[in-house]
Amino acid sequence: MNRKRNQPSNRDQVIQTAAQMFLMGGYAYTSMDDVMRESRVSKSNIYYHFKSKEELLLAVVEFWADRYEAQLFASLGQNDLTVEERILAFMESLAAGFTERNHQGGCPFVSLYLQCSEQAEAVRERIFRFFTELHPLLTKLFEQGVKKQEFREGIGADEAASLFIAALEGSLVLAETTRDAGVIKRTAVHFCRMLH
């Protein structure tokens, strides 16, 4: 009975399966039939939850946003650690997820954004919102680093957050092309060194 309670619902099973398949095989190349076969959820059940493949894509983007935000909040909330240690903890969690995906789908948001059609406005809007919400969180973190004198005085926290997001995205692309998850953490280490 407990095992059944711990199993994901059919809806969650479909989302989790599609989340991996869209990144690893490509959204355009993954059919609803492929998701049905891999998730072992019936077609009628899938279409009960998702009226279209695009609706499933939006749920997948929400899945990745929830996952990344949970990792970020877990890392940022560790006030007993330095700001640099919290940044590295977040980057290590990203690297671990990337390794789990067999070094594919570097940044789920960029990968899925590039793969969805221009008509998928809700999907594009959700990805945009993820990045716009990420920026102020990182700005606060860099402000803390300056205030606690972990980073040198005069660093613009807002600019540091913008550059960090660009460095993060670049590291995910490099990690995928080189198949080296270590690039993700090394990028964070080098970035933080420049702030000392």
Backbone as ProteinMPNN parsed JSONL, in Angstrom:
{"seq_chain_A": "MNRKRNQPSNRDQVIQTAAQMFLMGGYAYTSMDDVMRESRVSKSNIYYHFKSKEELLLAVVEFWADRYEAQLFASLGQNDLTVEERILAFMESLAAGFTERNHQGGCPFVSLYLQCSEQAEAVRERIFRFFTELHPLLTKLFEQGVKKQEFREGIGADEAASLFIAALEGSLVLAETTRDAGVIKRTAVHFCRMLH", "coords_chain_A": {"N_chain_A": [[0.826, -1.197, 0.0], [1.933, 1.294, 0.823], [3.884, 1.589, -1.129], [2.415, 2.086, -3.408], [1.356, 4.556, -2.766], [3.619, 6.143, -2.878], [4.228, 6.18, -5.528], [4.339, 8.104, -8.567], [1.545, 10.063, -9.794], [-0.48, 9.343, -12.719], [-0.451, 11.611, -14.349], [1.832, 13.007, -13.384], [3.738, 11.067, -13.94], [3.721, 11.027, -16.739], [4.601, 13.66, -17.267], [7.188, 13.647, -16.087], [8.422, 11.675, -17.619], [8.2, 12.773, -20.226], [9.701, 15.086, -19.791], [12.333, 14.17, -19.661], [12.528, 12.879, -22.165], [11.987, 14.926, -24.076], [14.211, 16.533, -23.751], [16.366, 14.791, -24.25], [15.808, 13.471, -26.644], [14.712, 15.385, -28.202], [12.156, 17.77, -28.62], [10.623, 18.067, -30.987], [11.061, 15.633, -32.196], [9.947, 13.76, -30.581], [7.136, 11.949, -30.154], [3.671, 11.936, -29.061], [2.885, 9.333, -28.878], [5.338, 8.1, -28.406], [5.872, 9.065, -25.838], [3.731, 7.897, -24.53], [4.363, 5.144, -24.772], [6.823, 5.014, -23.364], [6.185, 6.045, -20.826], [4.222, 4.358, -20.032], [1.585, 4.966, -19.713], [-1.76, 5.142, -20.637], [-2.954, 6.263, -23.878], [-5.43, 7.577, -23.897], [-5.561, 8.417, -21.265], [-3.378, 10.142, -21.133], [-4.232, 12.146, -22.915], [-6.402, 12.976, -21.499], [-5.302, 14.481, -19.484], [-3.659, 16.252, -20.899], [-4.364, 18.268, -23.542], [-2.976, 18.681, -25.849], [0.243, 18.296, -27.453], [1.735, 20.563, -27.068], [0.618, 21.588, -24.737], [1.483, 19.666, -22.974], [4.209, 20.207, -23.172], [4.324, 22.715, -21.912], [3.711, 21.921, -19.294], [5.97, 20.395, -18.82], [7.974, 22.349, -18.888], [7.179, 23.772, -16.621], [7.69, 21.76, -14.759], [10.535, 21.59, -14.886], [11.149, 24.207, -14.096], [10.107, 24.264, -11.472], [11.752, 22.343, -10.319], [14.381, 23.422, -10.617], [14.053, 25.82, -9.225], [13.521, 24.858, -6.657], [15.992, 23.635, -6.089], [17.595, 25.896, -6.16], [16.507, 27.532, -4.105], [16.989, 25.824, -1.94], [19.777, 25.821, -1.881], [20.343, 28.577, -1.59], [19.175, 29.108, 0.81], [20.829, 28.15, 2.788], [22.1, 29.512, 5.204], [24.215, 29.197, 6.92], [26.374, 28.768, 5.391], [28.939, 30.283, 3.318], [28.412, 32.855, 0.827], [29.654, 32.182, -1.564], [29.964, 29.394, -1.186], [27.289, 28.656, -1.207], [26.554, 29.301, -3.816], [28.204, 27.509, -5.188], [27.125, 25.105, -4.247], [24.598, 25.148, -5.44], [25.372, 25.06, -8.154], [26.629, 22.576, -8.189], [24.429, 20.916, -7.769], [23.098, 21.332, -10.175], [24.994, 20.264, -11.93], [24.954, 17.598, -11.113], [22.362, 16.815, -11.878], [22.616, 17.131, -14.612], [24.537, 15.185, -15.183], [23.044, 12.927, -14.506], [21.294, 12.961, -16.647], [22.806, 11.913, -18.601], [24.664, 13.686, -19.734], [23.181, 15.345, -21.453], [20.935, 17.8, -22.861], [21.69, 20.32, -21.748], [20.84, 23.09, -20.607], [17.625, 22.963, -19.663], [15.688, 24.967, -20.176], [16.662, 26.707, -22.198], [17.12, 24.796, -24.215], [14.478, 23.799, -24.645], [13.14, 26.162, -25.263], [14.308, 26.881, -27.681], [13.405, 24.8, -29.222], [10.625, 24.92, -29.315], [7.665, 26.064, -31.047], [7.05, 29.339, -32.49], [4.481, 30.0, -31.966], [3.923, 28.937, -29.538], [3.248, 30.532, -27.178], [2.648, 30.57, -24.396], [4.487, 28.781, -23.347], [6.936, 29.989, -24.021], [6.636, 32.355, -22.569], [6.616, 31.365, -19.937], [9.229, 30.397, -19.685], [10.644, 32.773, -20.021], [9.736, 34.077, -17.715], [10.904, 32.48, -15.749], [13.655, 33.137, -15.963], [13.532, 35.909, -15.451], [12.704, 35.905, -12.823], [14.786, 34.62, -11.602], [16.933, 36.387, -11.7], [16.622, 38.629, -9.699], [16.878, 37.102, -7.343], [19.501, 36.155, -7.44], [20.796, 38.601, -7.483], [20.286, 39.54, -4.866], [21.75, 37.654, -3.487], [24.409, 38.207, -4.299], [24.578, 40.774, -3.269], [24.523, 40.187, -0.546], [26.987, 38.895, -0.377], [28.775, 41.011, -0.827], [28.102, 42.705, 1.302], [28.802, 41.1, 3.478], [31.451, 41.148, 3.156], [32.65, 39.159, 1.67], [32.965, 39.369, -0.996], [34.622, 41.809, -3.005], [34.378, 45.336, -2.28], [32.214, 47.599, -4.006], [31.344, 46.089, -6.111], [28.855, 45.671, -8.495], [25.903, 44.306, -7.69], [23.64, 43.716, -9.231], [24.64, 43.74, -11.862], [26.52, 41.708, -11.572], [24.811, 39.539, -11.156], [23.528, 39.385, -13.664], [25.73, 38.782, -15.335], [26.471, 36.382, -14.165], [24.312, 34.69, -14.743], [24.592, 34.554, -17.531], [27.121, 33.336, -17.639], [26.52, 30.938, -16.369], [24.647, 29.792, -18.17], [26.314, 29.55, -20.409], [28.184, 27.739, -19.376], [26.617, 25.46, -19.144], [26.072, 24.878, -21.816], [28.699, 24.403, -22.734], [29.329, 22.219, -21.094], [27.615, 20.308, -22.126], [28.508, 20.076, -24.81], [31.144, 19.258, -24.456], [30.787, 17.096, -22.901], [31.327, 17.123, -20.189], [30.645, 17.496, -17.015], [31.978, 18.816, -15.041], [32.698, 21.321, -15.931], [30.67, 23.055, -15.228], [30.811, 23.526, -12.414], [33.453, 24.498, -12.287], [33.243, 26.862, -13.728], [31.67, 28.42, -11.988], [33.414, 28.605, -9.817], [35.58, 30.056, -10.945], [34.216, 32.38, -11.598], [33.435, 33.393, -9.085], [35.957, 33.835, -8.0], [36.771, 36.076, -9.398], [35.332, 38.008, -8.149], [36.472, 38.449, -5.723]], "CA_chain_A": [[0.0, 0.0, 0.0], [2.819, 2.458, 0.869], [4.582, 1.72, -2.403], [1.496, 2.708, -4.347], [1.23, 5.949, -2.374], [4.838, 6.843, -3.273], [4.339, 6.23, -6.984], [3.761, 9.331, -9.119], [0.259, 9.937, -10.479], [-0.306, 9.197, -14.167], [-0.086, 12.923, -14.891], [3.237, 13.252, -13.038], [4.556, 10.084, -14.666], [3.814, 11.511, -18.125], [5.444, 14.865, -17.265], [8.575, 13.258, -15.807], [8.917, 10.947, -18.788], [8.352, 13.741, -21.323], [10.785, 16.012, -19.433], [13.591, 13.533, -20.082], [12.493, 12.576, -23.604], [12.082, 16.159, -24.865], [15.599, 17.008, -23.701], [17.332, 13.835, -24.798], [15.496, 13.115, -28.029], [14.218, 16.565, -28.906], [10.704, 17.945, -28.558], [10.031, 17.832, -32.314], [11.245, 14.232, -32.584], [9.278, 12.899, -29.608], [5.684, 11.991, -30.369], [2.846, 11.574, -27.905], [2.944, 7.863, -28.82], [6.608, 7.767, -27.748], [5.687, 9.355, -24.411], [2.808, 6.875, -24.044], [5.105, 3.878, -24.638], [7.863, 5.119, -22.334], [5.577, 6.307, -19.507], [3.276, 3.258, -19.772], [0.285, 5.555, -19.398], [-2.562, 5.008, -21.851], [-3.138, 7.465, -24.694], [-6.636, 8.282, -23.437], [-5.225, 9.041, -19.992], [-2.499, 11.272, -21.453], [-5.049, 13.227, -23.497], [-7.293, 13.474, -20.444], [-4.533, 15.496, -18.75], [-3.038, 17.225, -21.814], [-5.14, 18.293, -24.79], [-2.06, 18.732, -26.989], [1.666, 18.141, -27.138], [2.195, 21.867, -26.572], [0.168, 21.683, -23.346], [2.426, 18.815, -22.237], [5.47, 20.946, -23.131], [4.204, 23.731, -20.86], [3.814, 21.201, -18.017], [7.379, 19.999, -18.704], [8.711, 23.569, -18.523], [6.829, 24.003, -15.209], [8.42, 20.731, -14.006], [11.941, 22.001, -14.78], [11.205, 25.445, -13.309], [9.914, 23.879, -10.069], [12.941, 21.602, -9.884], [15.504, 24.351, -10.498], [13.759, 26.776, -8.15], [13.692, 24.132, -5.391], [17.434, 23.507, -5.886], [18.132, 27.226, -5.892], [16.08, 27.946, -2.763], [17.697, 24.972, -0.973], [21.16, 26.308, -1.808], [20.389, 29.955, -1.088], [18.692, 29.139, 2.189], [21.827, 27.619, 3.72], [22.752, 30.719, 5.718], [25.434, 28.857, 7.649], [27.444, 28.715, 4.397], [29.267, 31.558, 2.677], [27.699, 33.059, -0.435], [30.344, 31.362, -2.57], [29.616, 27.981, -0.942], [25.901, 28.461, -1.636], [26.571, 29.302, -5.285], [28.804, 26.24, -5.623], [26.166, 24.03, -3.948], [23.589, 25.196, -6.505], [25.992, 24.597, -9.395], [26.851, 21.129, -8.047], [23.142, 20.238, -7.977], [22.854, 21.368, -11.62], [25.928, 19.311, -12.545], [24.471, 16.245, -10.803], [21.212, 16.569, -12.755], [23.141, 17.024, -15.977], [25.173, 13.863, -15.251], [21.926, 11.965, -14.516], [20.716, 12.963, -18.003], [23.826, 11.414, -19.52], [25.304, 14.846, -20.377], [22.333, 15.87, -22.529], [19.952, 18.807, -22.48], [22.379, 21.239, -20.842], [19.856, 23.915, -19.903], [16.299, 22.598, -20.17], [14.92, 26.118, -20.628], [17.165, 27.142, -23.503], [16.853, 23.706, -25.159], [13.05, 23.742, -24.977], [12.781, 27.426, -25.9], [14.757, 26.817, -29.079], [12.685, 23.745, -29.935], [9.177, 25.126, -29.443], [7.275, 26.968, -32.129], [6.807, 30.721, -32.073], [3.088, 30.081, -31.527], [3.838, 28.403, -28.166], [3.468, 31.738, -26.37], [2.607, 30.272, -22.954], [5.756, 28.118, -23.037], [7.982, 31.02, -24.086], [6.391, 33.276, -21.458], [7.032, 30.712, -18.678], [10.691, 30.362, -19.679], [11.038, 34.159, -19.775], [9.454, 34.363, -16.307], [11.917, 31.792, -14.931], [14.885, 33.922, -15.953], [13.318, 37.205, -14.809], [12.608, 35.667, -11.38], [16.105, 34.174, -11.154], [17.839, 37.531, -11.604], [16.628, 39.299, -8.39], [17.376, 36.189, -6.303], [20.961, 36.177, -7.51], [21.221, 39.952, -7.089], [20.285, 39.549, -3.398], [22.853, 36.817, -3.038], [25.657, 38.947, -4.492], [24.541, 41.873, -2.296], [24.948, 39.599, 0.73], [28.422, 38.642, -0.468], [29.475, 42.294, -0.673], [27.828, 43.182, 2.662], [29.573, 40.267, 4.414], [32.849, 41.333, 2.749], [33.174, 37.974, 0.977], [33.341, 39.906, -2.297], [35.182, 43.155, -2.822], [33.455, 46.468, -2.274], [32.049, 48.266, -5.294], [30.79, 45.183, -7.127], [27.428, 45.874, -8.744], [25.228, 43.012, -7.516], [22.736, 43.523, -10.366], [25.48, 43.374, -13.012], [27.102, 40.389, -11.274], [23.75, 38.549, -11.377], [23.361, 39.241, -15.121], [26.902, 38.065, -15.865], [26.464, 35.016, -13.649], [23.333, 33.921, -15.536], [25.216, 34.301, -18.83], [28.191, 32.352, -17.416], [25.835, 29.681, -16.062], [24.122, 29.232, -19.424], [27.474, 29.16, -21.211], [28.786, 26.528, -18.809], [25.742, 24.325, -19.473], [26.317, 24.563, -23.233], [30.03, 23.786, -22.813], [29.262, 20.904, -20.457], [26.96, 19.38, -23.058], [29.331, 19.836, -26.006], [32.369, 18.543, -24.074], [30.356, 15.968, -22.071], [32.088, 17.267, -18.951], [29.834, 18.223, -16.034], [32.875, 19.609, -14.208], [32.746, 22.69, -16.46], [29.65, 23.842, -14.534], [31.365, 23.976, -11.135], [34.663, 25.299, -12.531], [32.793, 28.204, -14.141], [31.251, 29.13, -10.771], [34.623, 28.874, -9.024], [36.298, 31.145, -11.617], [33.394, 33.595, -11.495], [33.541, 33.905, -7.712], [37.329, 34.341, -7.813], [36.864, 37.422, -9.956], [34.631, 38.937, -7.271], [37.262, 38.638, -4.482]], "C_chain_A": [[0.871, 1.263, 0.0], [3.517, 2.691, -0.455], [3.705, 2.434, -3.425], [1.36, 4.203, -4.06], [2.447, 6.767, -2.832], [5.018, 6.941, -4.787], [3.72, 7.524, -7.505], [2.408, 9.053, -9.767], [0.53, 9.771, -11.972], [0.145, 10.51, -14.797], [1.395, 13.209, -14.63], [4.175, 12.309, -13.78], [4.772, 10.525, -16.117], [4.75, 12.718, -18.2], [6.905, 14.496, -17.066], [9.202, 12.524, -16.99], [9.176, 11.91, -19.939], [9.501, 14.708, -21.051], [12.132, 15.454, -19.882], [13.628, 13.337, -21.599], [12.645, 13.826, -24.468], [13.507, 16.693, -24.872], [16.544, 16.08, -24.441], [17.075, 13.498, -26.261], [15.052, 14.292, -28.873], [12.703, 16.599, -28.896], [10.053, 17.586, -29.892], [10.064, 16.359, -32.702], [10.599, 13.244, -31.619], [7.773, 13.041, -29.794], [4.953, 11.66, -29.069], [2.81, 10.054, -27.755], [4.23, 7.401, -28.135], [6.479, 7.957, -26.235], [4.78, 8.297, -23.793], [3.555, 5.554, -23.794], [6.084, 3.921, -23.463], [7.268, 5.287, -20.935], [4.668, 5.17, -19.059], [1.936, 3.779, -19.234], [-0.505, 5.55, -20.699], [-2.741, 6.349, -22.567], [-4.343, 8.272, -24.209], [-6.363, 9.015, -22.13], [-4.322, 10.26, -20.213], [-3.34, 12.442, -21.971], [-6.119, 13.738, -22.53], [-6.601, 14.631, -19.706], [-3.989, 16.611, -19.653], [-3.743, 17.169, -23.159], [-4.246, 18.287, -26.027], [-0.631, 18.522, -26.501], [2.223, 19.446, -26.57], [1.791, 22.064, -25.107], [1.068, 20.826, -22.451], [3.772, 19.526, -22.114], [5.437, 22.009, -22.034], [4.328, 23.086, -19.481], [5.255, 20.764, -17.757], [8.229, 21.201, -18.285], [8.43, 23.91, -17.058], [7.595, 23.02, -14.308], [9.871, 21.154, -13.8], [12.074, 23.264, -13.94], [11.07, 25.127, -11.823], [11.164, 23.2, -9.511], [14.127, 22.54, -9.654], [15.281, 25.339, -9.362], [13.929, 26.118, -6.789], [15.179, 23.983, -5.07], [18.04, 24.85, -5.492], [17.77, 27.689, -4.482], [16.78, 27.117, -1.683], [19.128, 25.468, -0.78], [21.231, 27.689, -1.166], [19.98, 30.05, 0.375], [19.686, 28.637, 3.221], [22.676, 28.769, 4.272], [24.012, 30.448, 6.528], [26.639, 28.775, 6.7], [27.749, 30.114, 3.877], [28.462, 31.665, 1.39], [28.329, 32.195, -1.519], [30.004, 29.889, -2.41], [28.189, 27.69, -1.397], [25.796, 28.433, -3.163], [27.113, 27.973, -5.795], [27.866, 25.06, -5.359], [25.083, 23.974, -5.023], [24.154, 24.642, -7.807], [26.272, 23.087, -9.358], [25.552, 20.358, -8.257], [22.773, 20.238, -9.456], [23.733, 20.339, -12.337], [25.469, 17.87, -12.312], [23.283, 15.878, -11.695], [21.633, 16.363, -14.192], [23.793, 15.656, -16.184], [24.108, 12.764, -15.304], [21.312, 11.849, -15.908], [21.725, 12.519, -19.049], [24.419, 12.539, -20.38], [24.505, 15.387, -21.567], [21.368, 16.909, -21.972], [20.498, 19.788, -21.474], [21.456, 22.1, -20.011], [18.482, 23.57, -20.474], [15.544, 23.778, -20.774], [15.36, 26.593, -22.007], [16.868, 26.072, -24.554], [15.396, 23.703, -25.61], [12.573, 25.021, -25.644], [13.131, 27.383, -27.382], [13.965, 25.801, -29.897], [11.196, 24.032, -30.134], [8.869, 26.135, -30.547], [7.024, 28.367, -31.587], [5.377, 30.9, -31.571], [2.914, 29.596, -30.078], [4.116, 29.53, -27.168], [3.513, 31.457, -24.872], [3.923, 29.629, -22.506], [6.872, 29.156, -22.992], [7.856, 32.008, -22.929], [6.867, 32.669, -20.132], [8.556, 30.654, -18.577], [11.238, 31.759, -19.396], [10.869, 34.493, -18.293], [10.472, 33.698, -15.386], [13.18, 32.644, -14.825], [14.699, 35.281, -15.272], [13.181, 37.05, -13.292], [13.949, 35.234, -10.788], [17.015, 35.37, -10.867], [17.808, 38.228, -10.236], [17.114, 38.417, -7.248], [18.901, 36.216, -6.261], [21.506, 37.545, -7.117], [21.311, 40.044, -5.567], [21.469, 38.764, -2.849], [24.188, 37.553, -3.167], [25.723, 40.159, -3.558], [24.999, 41.385, -0.921], [26.459, 39.384, 0.746], [29.244, 39.898, -0.27], [29.33, 42.79, 0.763], [28.65, 42.413, 3.697], [31.07, 40.317, 4.117], [33.489, 40.053, 2.213], [33.653, 38.379, -0.415], [33.8, 41.349, -2.101], [34.1, 44.231, -2.949], [33.367, 47.063, -3.68], [31.529, 47.372, -6.406], [29.306, 45.476, -7.271], [26.721, 44.532, -8.707], [24.32, 42.7, -8.7], [23.51, 43.068, -11.61], [26.095, 41.992, -12.814], [26.074, 39.284, -11.535], [23.546, 38.306, -12.871], [24.5, 38.444, -15.73], [26.925, 36.61, -15.41], [25.488, 34.142, -14.439], [23.917, 33.588, -16.902], [26.315, 33.239, -18.704], [27.599, 30.974, -17.144], [25.343, 29.012, -17.34], [25.261, 28.75, -20.333], [28.106, 27.88, -20.702], [27.949, 25.298, -19.119], [25.907, 23.905, -20.926], [27.66, 23.858, -23.382], [30.034, 22.387, -22.215], [28.641, 19.877, -21.392], [27.861, 19.068, -24.247], [30.599, 19.057, -25.672], [32.067, 17.274, -23.283], [31.135, 15.931, -20.761], [31.304, 18.137, -17.973], [30.688, 19.113, -15.14], [32.984, 21.065, -14.645], [31.8, 23.597, -15.665], [30.201, 24.396, -13.221], [32.589, 24.861, -11.351], [34.302, 26.728, -12.94], [32.403, 29.031, -12.92], [32.457, 29.509, -9.921], [35.379, 30.067, -9.624], [35.531, 32.466, -11.485], [33.548, 34.224, -10.11], [34.932, 34.469, -7.431], [37.468, 35.769, -8.32], [36.189, 38.465, -9.063], [35.41, 39.229, -5.972], [38.172, 39.844, -4.59]], "O_chain_A": [[0.585, 2.205, -0.739], [3.724, 3.832, -0.867], [4.175, 3.268, -4.199], [1.261, 5.015, -4.98], [2.315, 7.952, -3.138], [5.861, 7.697, -5.269], [2.715, 7.997, -6.974], [2.153, 7.942, -10.232], [1.641, 10.027, -12.436], [1.014, 10.524, -15.669], [2.125, 13.604, -15.539], [5.265, 12.7, -14.196], [5.875, 10.407, -16.651], [5.597, 12.793, -19.091], [7.77, 14.978, -17.796], [10.371, 12.733, -17.314], [10.239, 11.873, -20.558], [10.203, 15.109, -21.98], [12.967, 16.182, -20.417], [14.646, 13.602, -22.238], [13.349, 13.798, -25.478], [13.964, 17.242, -25.875], [17.422, 16.534, -25.176], [18.011, 13.267, -27.026], [15.017, 14.215, -30.101], [12.045, 15.586, -29.133], [9.044, 16.88, -29.922], [9.204, 15.888, -33.447], [10.691, 12.032, -31.813], [7.212, 14.121, -29.612], [5.548, 11.169, -28.11], [2.717, 9.541, -26.639], [4.221, 6.431, -27.376], [6.922, 7.115, -25.454], [5.019, 7.848, -22.672], [3.4, 4.931, -22.744], [6.161, 2.981, -22.671], [7.79, 4.731, -19.968], [4.376, 5.024, -17.873], [1.264, 3.134, -18.429], [0.024, 5.916, -21.748], [-2.687, 7.415, -21.954], [-4.283, 9.499, -24.121], [-6.876, 10.112, -21.913], [-4.487, 11.287, -19.554], [-3.183, 13.579, -21.526], [-6.674, 14.818, -22.731], [-7.235, 15.625, -19.354], [-3.872, 17.762, -19.232], [-3.721, 16.142, -23.837], [-4.691, 17.935, -27.119], [-0.346, 18.565, -25.305], [3.084, 19.428, -25.69], [2.547, 22.645, -24.328], [1.377, 21.205, -21.321], [4.411, 19.457, -21.064], [6.416, 22.183, -21.308], [4.977, 23.64, -18.594], [5.71, 20.762, -16.613], [9.101, 21.079, -17.425], [9.344, 24.296, -16.33], [8.083, 23.391, -13.24], [10.387, 21.091, -12.685], [13.012, 23.384, -13.152], [11.824, 25.652, -11.003], [11.574, 23.454, -8.379], [14.795, 22.463, -8.623], [16.211, 25.661, -8.622], [14.43, 26.75, -5.859], [15.592, 24.177, -3.927], [18.889, 24.926, -4.604], [18.628, 28.18, -3.749], [17.127, 27.645, -0.626], [19.628, 25.527, 0.343], [22.074, 27.94, -0.306], [20.394, 30.964, 1.088], [19.408, 28.696, 4.419], [23.817, 28.969, 3.858], [24.79, 31.363, 6.795], [27.783, 28.719, 7.15], [26.921, 31.019, 3.981], [27.897, 30.678, 0.92], [27.626, 31.554, -2.299], [29.777, 29.201, -3.405], [27.907, 26.608, -1.912], [25.043, 27.64, -3.728], [26.556, 27.38, -6.718], [27.814, 24.121, -6.154], [24.694, 22.893, -5.466], [23.501, 23.851, -8.487], [26.163, 22.406, -10.378], [25.556, 19.278, -8.849], [22.201, 19.266, -9.95], [23.273, 19.633, -13.235], [25.58, 17.025, -13.201], [23.209, 14.761, -12.207], [21.078, 15.525, -14.903], [23.624, 15.039, -17.236], [24.245, 11.793, -16.048], [20.862, 10.775, -16.306], [21.52, 12.725, -20.245], [24.644, 12.374, -21.579], [25.079, 15.831, -22.562], [21.031, 16.903, -20.788], [19.856, 20.069, -20.462], [21.305, 21.858, -18.813], [18.205, 23.854, -21.639], [14.838, 23.617, -21.77], [14.528, 26.849, -22.878], [16.419, 26.39, -25.654], [15.108, 23.616, -26.804], [11.692, 24.976, -26.503], [12.342, 27.799, -28.23], [13.865, 25.922, -31.118], [10.569, 23.453, -31.022], [9.714, 26.948, -30.922], [6.814, 28.559, -30.389], [5.092, 31.843, -30.833], [1.869, 29.824, -29.47], [5.089, 29.485, -26.415], [4.326, 32.041, -24.155], [4.412, 29.906, -21.411], [7.655, 29.198, -22.043], [8.863, 32.446, -22.373], [7.451, 33.367, -19.302], [9.11, 30.842, -17.494], [12.184, 31.914, -18.624], [11.743, 35.112, -17.686], [10.862, 34.27, -14.368], [13.709, 32.849, -13.733], [15.607, 35.757, -14.589], [13.512, 37.976, -12.551], [14.211, 35.459, -9.607], [17.777, 35.357, -9.901], [18.871, 38.412, -9.643], [17.698, 38.916, -6.286], [19.509, 36.291, -5.194], [22.56, 37.638, -6.488], [22.291, 40.564, -5.032], [22.103, 39.166, -1.873], [25.004, 37.525, -2.246], [26.806, 40.53, -3.104], [25.754, 42.063, -0.225], [27.126, 39.652, 1.745], [30.291, 39.864, 0.377], [30.3, 43.239, 1.374], [29.135, 42.991, 4.669], [31.86, 39.616, 4.75], [34.705, 39.876, 2.287], [34.61, 37.818, -0.946], [33.406, 42.015, -1.144], [33.079, 44.06, -3.615], [34.334, 47.029, -4.441], [31.298, 47.838, -7.521], [28.581, 45.524, -6.277], [26.917, 43.705, -9.598], [24.237, 41.55, -9.13], [23.099, 42.145, -12.313], [26.186, 41.202, -13.753], [26.412, 38.226, -12.067], [23.407, 37.161, -13.301], [24.277, 37.543, -16.538], [27.337, 35.719, -16.153], [25.797, 32.996, -14.764], [23.759, 32.467, -17.386], [26.429, 32.352, -19.551], [28.11, 29.965, -17.628], [25.583, 27.827, -17.568], [25.177, 27.684, -20.943], [28.518, 27.03, -21.49], [28.491, 24.214, -19.333], [25.885, 22.714, -21.237], [27.76, 22.841, -24.068], [30.662, 21.476, -22.754], [29.076, 18.727, -21.448], [27.967, 17.91, -24.651], [31.085, 18.282, -26.496], [32.962, 16.471, -23.02], [31.546, 14.872, -20.287], [31.299, 19.363, -18.087], [30.179, 20.062, -14.545], [33.319, 21.939, -13.845], [32.098, 24.772, -15.455], [30.075, 25.589, -12.944], [32.745, 25.871, -10.665], [34.972, 27.683, -12.547], [32.761, 30.205, -12.823], [32.513, 30.608, -9.369], [35.772, 30.981, -8.9], [36.124, 33.526, -11.286], [33.764, 35.429, -9.982], [35.073, 35.459, -6.713], [38.196, 36.574, -7.74], [36.44, 39.662, -9.202], [35.055, 40.137, -5.221], [38.903, 40.152, -3.649]]}, "name": "protein", "num_of_chains": 1, "seq": "MNRKRNQPSNRDQVIQTAAQMFLMGGYAYTSMDDVMRESRVSKSNIYYHFKSKEELLLAVVEFWADRYEAQLFASLGQNDLTVEERILAFMESLAAGFTERNHQGGCPFVSLYLQCSEQAEAVRERIFRFFTELHPLLTKLFEQGVKKQEFREGIGADEAASLFIAALEGSLVLAETTRDAGVIKRTAVHFCRMLH"}
